[in-house]
PDB file of C-alpha atoms in Angstrom:
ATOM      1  CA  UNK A 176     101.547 120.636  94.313  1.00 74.00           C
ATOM      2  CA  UNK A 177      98.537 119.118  94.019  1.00 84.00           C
ATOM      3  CA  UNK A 178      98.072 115.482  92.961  1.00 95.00           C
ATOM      4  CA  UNK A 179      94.743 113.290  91.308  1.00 98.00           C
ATOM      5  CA  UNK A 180      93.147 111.857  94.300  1.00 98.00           C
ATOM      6  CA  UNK A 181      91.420 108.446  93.580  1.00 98.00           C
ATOM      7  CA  UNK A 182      88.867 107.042  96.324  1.00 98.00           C
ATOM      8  CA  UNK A 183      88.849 104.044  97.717  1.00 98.00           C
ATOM      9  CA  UNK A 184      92.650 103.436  97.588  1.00 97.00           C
ATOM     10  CA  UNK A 185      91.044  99.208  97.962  1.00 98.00           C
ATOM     11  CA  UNK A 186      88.073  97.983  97.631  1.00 98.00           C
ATOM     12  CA  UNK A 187      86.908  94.466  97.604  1.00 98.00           C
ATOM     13  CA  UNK A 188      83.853  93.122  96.241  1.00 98.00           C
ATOM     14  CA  UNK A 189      82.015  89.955  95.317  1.00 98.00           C
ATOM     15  CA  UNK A 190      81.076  88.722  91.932  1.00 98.00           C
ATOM     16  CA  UNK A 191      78.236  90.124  90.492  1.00 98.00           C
ATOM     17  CA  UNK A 192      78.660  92.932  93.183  1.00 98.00           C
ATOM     18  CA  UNK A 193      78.900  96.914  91.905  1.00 98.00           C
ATOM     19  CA  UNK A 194      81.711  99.088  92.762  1.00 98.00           C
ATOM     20  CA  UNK A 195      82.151 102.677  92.088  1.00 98.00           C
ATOM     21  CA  UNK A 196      85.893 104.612  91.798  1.00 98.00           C
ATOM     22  CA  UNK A 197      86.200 108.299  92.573  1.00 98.00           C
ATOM     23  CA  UNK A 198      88.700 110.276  90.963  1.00 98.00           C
ATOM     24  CA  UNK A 199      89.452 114.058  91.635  1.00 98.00           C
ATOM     25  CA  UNK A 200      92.213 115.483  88.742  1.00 97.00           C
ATOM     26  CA  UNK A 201      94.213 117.957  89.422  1.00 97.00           C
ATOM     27  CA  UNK A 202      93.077 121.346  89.087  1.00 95.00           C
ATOM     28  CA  UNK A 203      92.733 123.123  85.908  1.00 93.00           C
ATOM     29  CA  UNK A 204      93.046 119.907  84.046  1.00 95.00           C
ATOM     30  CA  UNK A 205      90.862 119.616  81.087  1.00 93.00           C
ATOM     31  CA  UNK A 206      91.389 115.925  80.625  1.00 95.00           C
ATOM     32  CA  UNK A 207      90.395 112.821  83.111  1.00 97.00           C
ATOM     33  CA  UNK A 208      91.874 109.045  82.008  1.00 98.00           C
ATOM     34  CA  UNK A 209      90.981 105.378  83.022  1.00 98.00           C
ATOM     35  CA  UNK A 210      93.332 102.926  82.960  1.00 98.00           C
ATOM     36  CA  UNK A 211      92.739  99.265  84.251  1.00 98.00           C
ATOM     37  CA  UNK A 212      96.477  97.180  84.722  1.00 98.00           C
ATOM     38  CA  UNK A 213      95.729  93.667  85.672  1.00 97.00           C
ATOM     39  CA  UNK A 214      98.035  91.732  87.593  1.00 95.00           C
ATOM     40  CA  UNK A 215     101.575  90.819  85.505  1.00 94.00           C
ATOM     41  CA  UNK A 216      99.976  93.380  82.647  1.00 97.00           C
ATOM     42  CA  UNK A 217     100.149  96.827  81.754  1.00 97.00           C
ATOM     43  CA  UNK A 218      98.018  99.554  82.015  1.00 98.00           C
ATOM     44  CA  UNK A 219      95.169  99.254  79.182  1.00 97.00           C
ATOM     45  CA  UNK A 220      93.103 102.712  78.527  1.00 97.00           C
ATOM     46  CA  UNK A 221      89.491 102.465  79.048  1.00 98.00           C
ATOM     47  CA  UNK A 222      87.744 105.928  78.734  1.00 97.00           C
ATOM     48  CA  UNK A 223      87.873 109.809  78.882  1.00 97.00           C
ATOM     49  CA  UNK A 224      86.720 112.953  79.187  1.00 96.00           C
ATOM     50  CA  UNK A 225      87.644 116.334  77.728  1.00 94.00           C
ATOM     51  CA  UNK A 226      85.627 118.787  79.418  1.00 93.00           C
ATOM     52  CA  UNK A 227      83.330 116.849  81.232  1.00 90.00           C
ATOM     53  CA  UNK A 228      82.269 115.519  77.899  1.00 94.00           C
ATOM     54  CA  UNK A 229      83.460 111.762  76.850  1.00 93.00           C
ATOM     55  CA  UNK A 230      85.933 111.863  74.574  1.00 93.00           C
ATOM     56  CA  UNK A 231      87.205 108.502  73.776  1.00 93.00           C
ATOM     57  CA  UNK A 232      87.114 104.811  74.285  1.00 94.00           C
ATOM     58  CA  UNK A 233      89.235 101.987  75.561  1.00 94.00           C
ATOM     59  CA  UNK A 234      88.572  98.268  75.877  1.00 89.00           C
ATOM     60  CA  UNK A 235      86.050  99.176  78.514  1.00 94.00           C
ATOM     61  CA  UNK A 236      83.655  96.287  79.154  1.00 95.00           C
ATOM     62  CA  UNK A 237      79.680  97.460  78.581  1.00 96.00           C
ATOM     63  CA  UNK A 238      79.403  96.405  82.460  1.00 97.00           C
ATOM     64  CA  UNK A 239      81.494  99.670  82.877  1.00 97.00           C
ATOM     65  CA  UNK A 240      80.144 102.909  82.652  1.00 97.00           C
ATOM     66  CA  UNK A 241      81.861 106.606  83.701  1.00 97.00           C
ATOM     67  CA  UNK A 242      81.010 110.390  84.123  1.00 96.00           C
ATOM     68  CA  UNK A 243      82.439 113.276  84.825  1.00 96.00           C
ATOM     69  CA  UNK A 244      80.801 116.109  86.998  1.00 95.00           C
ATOM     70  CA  UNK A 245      80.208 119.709  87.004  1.00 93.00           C
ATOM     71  CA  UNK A 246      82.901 119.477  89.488  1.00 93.00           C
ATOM     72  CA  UNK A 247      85.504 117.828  86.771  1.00 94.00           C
ATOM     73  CA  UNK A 248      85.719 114.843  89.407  1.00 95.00           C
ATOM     74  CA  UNK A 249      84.774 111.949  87.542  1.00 97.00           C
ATOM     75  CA  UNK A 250      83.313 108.230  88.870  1.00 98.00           C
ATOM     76  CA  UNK A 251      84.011 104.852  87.269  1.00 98.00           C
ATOM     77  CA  UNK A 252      80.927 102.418  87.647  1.00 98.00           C
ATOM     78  CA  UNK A 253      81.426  98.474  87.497  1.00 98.00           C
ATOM     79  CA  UNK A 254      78.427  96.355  87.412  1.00 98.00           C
ATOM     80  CA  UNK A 255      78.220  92.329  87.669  1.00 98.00           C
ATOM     81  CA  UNK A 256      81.892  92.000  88.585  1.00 98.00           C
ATOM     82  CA  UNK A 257      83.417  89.016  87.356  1.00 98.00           C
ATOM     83  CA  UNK A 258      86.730  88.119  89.081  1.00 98.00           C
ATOM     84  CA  UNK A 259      88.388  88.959  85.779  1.00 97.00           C
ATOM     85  CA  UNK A 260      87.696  92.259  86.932  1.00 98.00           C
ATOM     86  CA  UNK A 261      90.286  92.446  89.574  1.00 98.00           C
ATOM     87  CA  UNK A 262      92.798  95.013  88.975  1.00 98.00           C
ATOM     88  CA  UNK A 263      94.312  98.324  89.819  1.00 98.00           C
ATOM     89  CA  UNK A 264      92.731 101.096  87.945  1.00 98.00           C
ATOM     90  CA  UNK A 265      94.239 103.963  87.842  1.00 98.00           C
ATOM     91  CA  UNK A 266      92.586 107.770  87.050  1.00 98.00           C
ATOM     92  CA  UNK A 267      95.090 110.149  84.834  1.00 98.00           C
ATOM     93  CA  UNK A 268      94.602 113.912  84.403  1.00 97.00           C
ATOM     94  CA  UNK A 269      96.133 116.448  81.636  1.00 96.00           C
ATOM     95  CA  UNK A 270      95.697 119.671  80.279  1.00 94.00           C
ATOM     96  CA  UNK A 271      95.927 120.701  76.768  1.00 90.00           C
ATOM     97  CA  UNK A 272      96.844 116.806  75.981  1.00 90.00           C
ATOM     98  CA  UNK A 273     100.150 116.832  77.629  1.00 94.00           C
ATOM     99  CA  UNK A 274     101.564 115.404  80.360  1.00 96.00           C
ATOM    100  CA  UNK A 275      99.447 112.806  81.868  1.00 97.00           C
ATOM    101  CA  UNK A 276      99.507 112.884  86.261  1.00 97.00           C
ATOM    102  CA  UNK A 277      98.310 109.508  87.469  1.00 97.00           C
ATOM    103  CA  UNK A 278      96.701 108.963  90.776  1.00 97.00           C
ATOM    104  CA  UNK A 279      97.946 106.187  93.329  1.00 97.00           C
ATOM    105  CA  UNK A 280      95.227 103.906  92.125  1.00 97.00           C
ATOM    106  CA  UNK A 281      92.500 101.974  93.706  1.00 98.00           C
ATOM    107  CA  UNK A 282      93.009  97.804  94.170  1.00 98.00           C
ATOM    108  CA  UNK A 283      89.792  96.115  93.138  1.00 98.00           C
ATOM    109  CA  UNK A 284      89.850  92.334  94.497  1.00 98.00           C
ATOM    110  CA  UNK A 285      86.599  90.482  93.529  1.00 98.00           C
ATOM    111  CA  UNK A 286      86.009  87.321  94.884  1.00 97.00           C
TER     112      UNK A 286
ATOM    113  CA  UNK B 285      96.615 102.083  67.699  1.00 86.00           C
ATOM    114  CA  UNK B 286     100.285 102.733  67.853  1.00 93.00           C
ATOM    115  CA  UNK B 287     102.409  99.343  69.086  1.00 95.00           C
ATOM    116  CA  UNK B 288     105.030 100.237  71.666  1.00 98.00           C
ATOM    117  CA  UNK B 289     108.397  97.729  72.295  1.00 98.00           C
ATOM    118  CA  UNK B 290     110.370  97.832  75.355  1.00 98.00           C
ATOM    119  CA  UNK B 291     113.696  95.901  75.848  1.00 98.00           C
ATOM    120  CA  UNK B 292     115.194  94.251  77.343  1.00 98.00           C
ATOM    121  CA  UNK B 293     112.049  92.795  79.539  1.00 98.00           C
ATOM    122  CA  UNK B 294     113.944  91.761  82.434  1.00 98.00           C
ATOM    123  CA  UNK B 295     117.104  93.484  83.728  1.00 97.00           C
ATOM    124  CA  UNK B 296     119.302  92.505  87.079  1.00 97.00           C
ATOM    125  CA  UNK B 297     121.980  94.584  88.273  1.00 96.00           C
ATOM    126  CA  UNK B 298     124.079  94.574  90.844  1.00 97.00           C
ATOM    127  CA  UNK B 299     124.346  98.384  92.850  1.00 98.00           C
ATOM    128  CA  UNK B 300     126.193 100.672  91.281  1.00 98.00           C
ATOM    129  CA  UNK B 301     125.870  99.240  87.668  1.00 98.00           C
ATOM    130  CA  UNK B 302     124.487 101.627  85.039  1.00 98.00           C
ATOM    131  CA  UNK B 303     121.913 100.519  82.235  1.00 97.00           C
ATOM    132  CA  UNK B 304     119.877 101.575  79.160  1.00 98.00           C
ATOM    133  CA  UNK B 305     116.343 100.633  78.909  1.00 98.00           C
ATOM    134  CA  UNK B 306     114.556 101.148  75.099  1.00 98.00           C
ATOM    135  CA  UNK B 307     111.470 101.818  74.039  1.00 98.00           C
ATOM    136  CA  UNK B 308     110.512 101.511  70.079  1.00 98.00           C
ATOM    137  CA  UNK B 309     107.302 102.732  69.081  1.00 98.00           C
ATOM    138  CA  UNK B 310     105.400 102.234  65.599  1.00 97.00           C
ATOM    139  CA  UNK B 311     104.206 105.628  64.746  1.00 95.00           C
ATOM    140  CA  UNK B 312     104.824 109.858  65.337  1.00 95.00           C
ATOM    141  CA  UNK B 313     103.561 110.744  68.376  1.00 95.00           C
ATOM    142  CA  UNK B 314     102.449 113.925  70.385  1.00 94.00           C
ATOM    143  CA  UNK B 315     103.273 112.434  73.933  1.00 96.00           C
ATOM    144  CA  UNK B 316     106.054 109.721  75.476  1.00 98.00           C
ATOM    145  CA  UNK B 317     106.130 109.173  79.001  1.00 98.00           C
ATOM    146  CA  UNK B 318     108.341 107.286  81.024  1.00 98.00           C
ATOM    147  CA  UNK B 319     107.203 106.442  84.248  1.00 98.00           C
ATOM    148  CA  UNK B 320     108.581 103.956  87.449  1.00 98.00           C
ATOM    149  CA  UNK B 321     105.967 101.294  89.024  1.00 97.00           C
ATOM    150  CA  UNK B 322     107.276 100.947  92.258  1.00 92.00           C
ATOM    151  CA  UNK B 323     106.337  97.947  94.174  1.00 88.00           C
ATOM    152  CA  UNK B 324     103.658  98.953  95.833  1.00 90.00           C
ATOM    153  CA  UNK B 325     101.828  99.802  91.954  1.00 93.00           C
ATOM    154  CA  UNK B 326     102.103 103.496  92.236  1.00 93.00           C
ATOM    155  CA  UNK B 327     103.077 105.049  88.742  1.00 95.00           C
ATOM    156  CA  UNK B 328     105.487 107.712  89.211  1.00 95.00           C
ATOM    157  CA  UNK B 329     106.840 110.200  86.317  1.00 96.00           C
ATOM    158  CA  UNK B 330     109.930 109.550  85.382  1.00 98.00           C
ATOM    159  CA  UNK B 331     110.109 112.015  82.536  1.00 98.00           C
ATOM    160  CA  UNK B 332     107.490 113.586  79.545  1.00 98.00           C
ATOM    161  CA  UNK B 333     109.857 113.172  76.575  1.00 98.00           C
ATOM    162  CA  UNK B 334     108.219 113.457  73.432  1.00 97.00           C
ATOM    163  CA  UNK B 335     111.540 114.883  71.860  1.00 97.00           C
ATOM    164  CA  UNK B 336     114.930 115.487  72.383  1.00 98.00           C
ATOM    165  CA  UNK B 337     116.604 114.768  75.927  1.00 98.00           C
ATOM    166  CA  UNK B 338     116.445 115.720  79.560  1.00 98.00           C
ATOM    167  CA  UNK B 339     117.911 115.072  82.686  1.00 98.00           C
ATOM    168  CA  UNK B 340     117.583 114.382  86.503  1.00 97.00           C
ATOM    169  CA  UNK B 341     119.688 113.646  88.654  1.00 97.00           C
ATOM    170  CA  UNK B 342     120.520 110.531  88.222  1.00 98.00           C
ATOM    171  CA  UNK B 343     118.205 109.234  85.382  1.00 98.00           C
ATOM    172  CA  UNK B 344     118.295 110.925  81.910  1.00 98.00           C
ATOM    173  CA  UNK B 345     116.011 110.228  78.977  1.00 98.00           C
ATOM    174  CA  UNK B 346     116.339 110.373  75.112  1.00 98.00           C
ATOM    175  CA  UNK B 347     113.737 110.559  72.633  1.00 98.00           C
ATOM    176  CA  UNK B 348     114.494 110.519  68.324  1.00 98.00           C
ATOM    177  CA  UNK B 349     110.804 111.318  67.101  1.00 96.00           C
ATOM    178  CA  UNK B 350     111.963 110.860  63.653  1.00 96.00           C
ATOM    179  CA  UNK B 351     113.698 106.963  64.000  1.00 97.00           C
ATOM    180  CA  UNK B 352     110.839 106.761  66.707  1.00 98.00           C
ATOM    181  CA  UNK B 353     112.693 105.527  69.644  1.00 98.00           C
ATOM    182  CA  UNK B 354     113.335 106.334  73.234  1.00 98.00           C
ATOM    183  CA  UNK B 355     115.990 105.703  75.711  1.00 98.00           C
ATOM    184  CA  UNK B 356     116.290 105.700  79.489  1.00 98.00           C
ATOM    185  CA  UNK B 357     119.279 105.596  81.241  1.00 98.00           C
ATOM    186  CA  UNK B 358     119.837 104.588  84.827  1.00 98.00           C
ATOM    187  CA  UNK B 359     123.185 105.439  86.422  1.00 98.00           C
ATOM    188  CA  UNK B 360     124.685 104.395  89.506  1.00 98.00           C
ATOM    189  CA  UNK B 361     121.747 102.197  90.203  1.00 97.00           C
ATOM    190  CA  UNK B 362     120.318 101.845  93.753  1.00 97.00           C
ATOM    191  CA  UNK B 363     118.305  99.073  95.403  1.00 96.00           C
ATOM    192  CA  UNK B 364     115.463 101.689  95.437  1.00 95.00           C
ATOM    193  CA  UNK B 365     115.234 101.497  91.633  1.00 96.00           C
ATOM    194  CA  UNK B 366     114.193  98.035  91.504  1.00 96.00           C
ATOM    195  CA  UNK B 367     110.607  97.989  89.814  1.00 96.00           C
ATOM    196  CA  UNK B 368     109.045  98.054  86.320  1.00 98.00           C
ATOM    197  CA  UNK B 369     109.734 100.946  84.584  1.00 98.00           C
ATOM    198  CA  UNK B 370     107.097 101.634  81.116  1.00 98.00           C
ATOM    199  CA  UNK B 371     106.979 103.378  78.218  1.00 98.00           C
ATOM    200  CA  UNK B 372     103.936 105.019  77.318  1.00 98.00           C
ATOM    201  CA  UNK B 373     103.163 106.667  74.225  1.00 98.00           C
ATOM    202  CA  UNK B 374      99.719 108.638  72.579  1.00 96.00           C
ATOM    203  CA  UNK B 375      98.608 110.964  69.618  1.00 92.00           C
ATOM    204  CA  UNK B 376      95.722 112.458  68.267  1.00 87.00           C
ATOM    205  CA  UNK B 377      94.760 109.051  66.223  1.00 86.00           C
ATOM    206  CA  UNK B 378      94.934 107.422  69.932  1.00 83.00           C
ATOM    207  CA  UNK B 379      92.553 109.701  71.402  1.00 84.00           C
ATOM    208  CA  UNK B 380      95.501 110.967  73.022  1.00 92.00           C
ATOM    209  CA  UNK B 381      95.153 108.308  75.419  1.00 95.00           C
ATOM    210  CA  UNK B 382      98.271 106.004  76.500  1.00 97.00           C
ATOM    211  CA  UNK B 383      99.591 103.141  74.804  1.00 97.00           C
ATOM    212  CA  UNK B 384     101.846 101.645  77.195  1.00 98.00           C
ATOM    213  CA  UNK B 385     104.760  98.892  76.127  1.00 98.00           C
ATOM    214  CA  UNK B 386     104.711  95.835  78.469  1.00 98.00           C
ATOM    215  CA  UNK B 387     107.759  97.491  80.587  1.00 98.00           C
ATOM    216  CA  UNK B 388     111.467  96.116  81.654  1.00 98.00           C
ATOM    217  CA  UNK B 389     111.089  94.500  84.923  1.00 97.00           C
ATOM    218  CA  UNK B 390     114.444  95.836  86.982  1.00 97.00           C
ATOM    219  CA  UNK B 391     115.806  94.292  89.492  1.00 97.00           C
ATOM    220  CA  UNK B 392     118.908  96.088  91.588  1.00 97.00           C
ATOM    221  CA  UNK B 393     120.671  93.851  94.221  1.00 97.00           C
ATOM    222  CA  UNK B 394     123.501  95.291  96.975  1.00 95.00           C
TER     223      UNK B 394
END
């Protein structure tokens, strides 16, 4: 079955660098999640999107910004890192607000 | 938005040994999730248990809505289940987003 696909799977950056995640949710899913878990932490929720539209809001920094596409993949932008910033995120999908499928994550390391 | 508890935090056992991870949470909710970070930070799904209980294999899962609890048990642990298993929980007030409890670290020696 198919799985979310995140892009990169690591990435490493410098401060005040950008970075931009990829996610692609599984098929048919309505519903795309971010999720930042910092090292020792848990995952905290930062944004979504119901039908390409955003839906709701996390502790997402204003430095962070997301969309989703016609395409339902959907792209996390992160401007001025700060090295508080490093940190697996991880991309969730869902349909109907079930079930939530999480992807293997991409490793931000900002130095 | 809706507080999640997980006990104990830490948890050794030796191979073998069964256990019973908890998860309390502070309000009704429309999705639980338990899931298994394995050590190299993938998030797998262990089970989507908003009510009642399920099973497989060797892990089974419990969920009262009503007393707003969950329980996981592990039996017959194995070296491979050594990792940091969450609780994650979500309803319409939350967006339906996940609130995730700060997770029993478990650690299975031979």
């Amino acid at each position: 079955a198919a799985g979310v696909i995140q892009s990169p799977r690591h990435l490493i950056k410098e401060k005040r660098e950008t970075a931009t995640l990829k996610c692609y949710p599984i098929p048919r899913h309505d519903t795309v999640y971010w999720y930042q878990q910092g090292p020792g932490q848990d995952p905290q929720f930062l944004i979504s999107f119901y039908e390409k539209m955003q839906s709701d809001k996390g502790s997402i920094p204003d430095r962070f910004s997301a969309q989703q596409f016609s395409d339902y993949h959907s792209e996390l932008n992160m401007s001025s890192l700060e090295l508080g910033d490093s940190a697996l995120y991880f991309c969730a999908s869902s349909s109907n607000f079930g079930e939530q499928y999480f992807g293997p994550g991409t490793r931000l390391t900002v130095t | 938005g809706i507080q999640v508890e997980q006990s104990p935090p830490d948890l050794i056992l030796q191979e073998g040994a069964n256990s019973t991870l908890r998860c309390n949470f502070s309000d009704s909710v429309n999705n639980l999730q338990w899931f298994h970070q394995n050590p190299w930070g993938q998030l797998i799904n262990l089970f989507y248990i908003p009510s009642g209980t399920k099973q497989n294999g060797r892990l089974s899962a419990t969920t009262v809505a009503t007393e707003r609890y969950s329980l996981l048990y592990i039996s017959s642990s194995q070296t491979t289940d050594s990792g940091v298993y969450f609780c994650a929980v979500a309803n319409s007030n939350s967006g339906y987003a996940l609130n995730f409890g700060k997770g029993t670290s478990l650690l299975v020696t031979p």
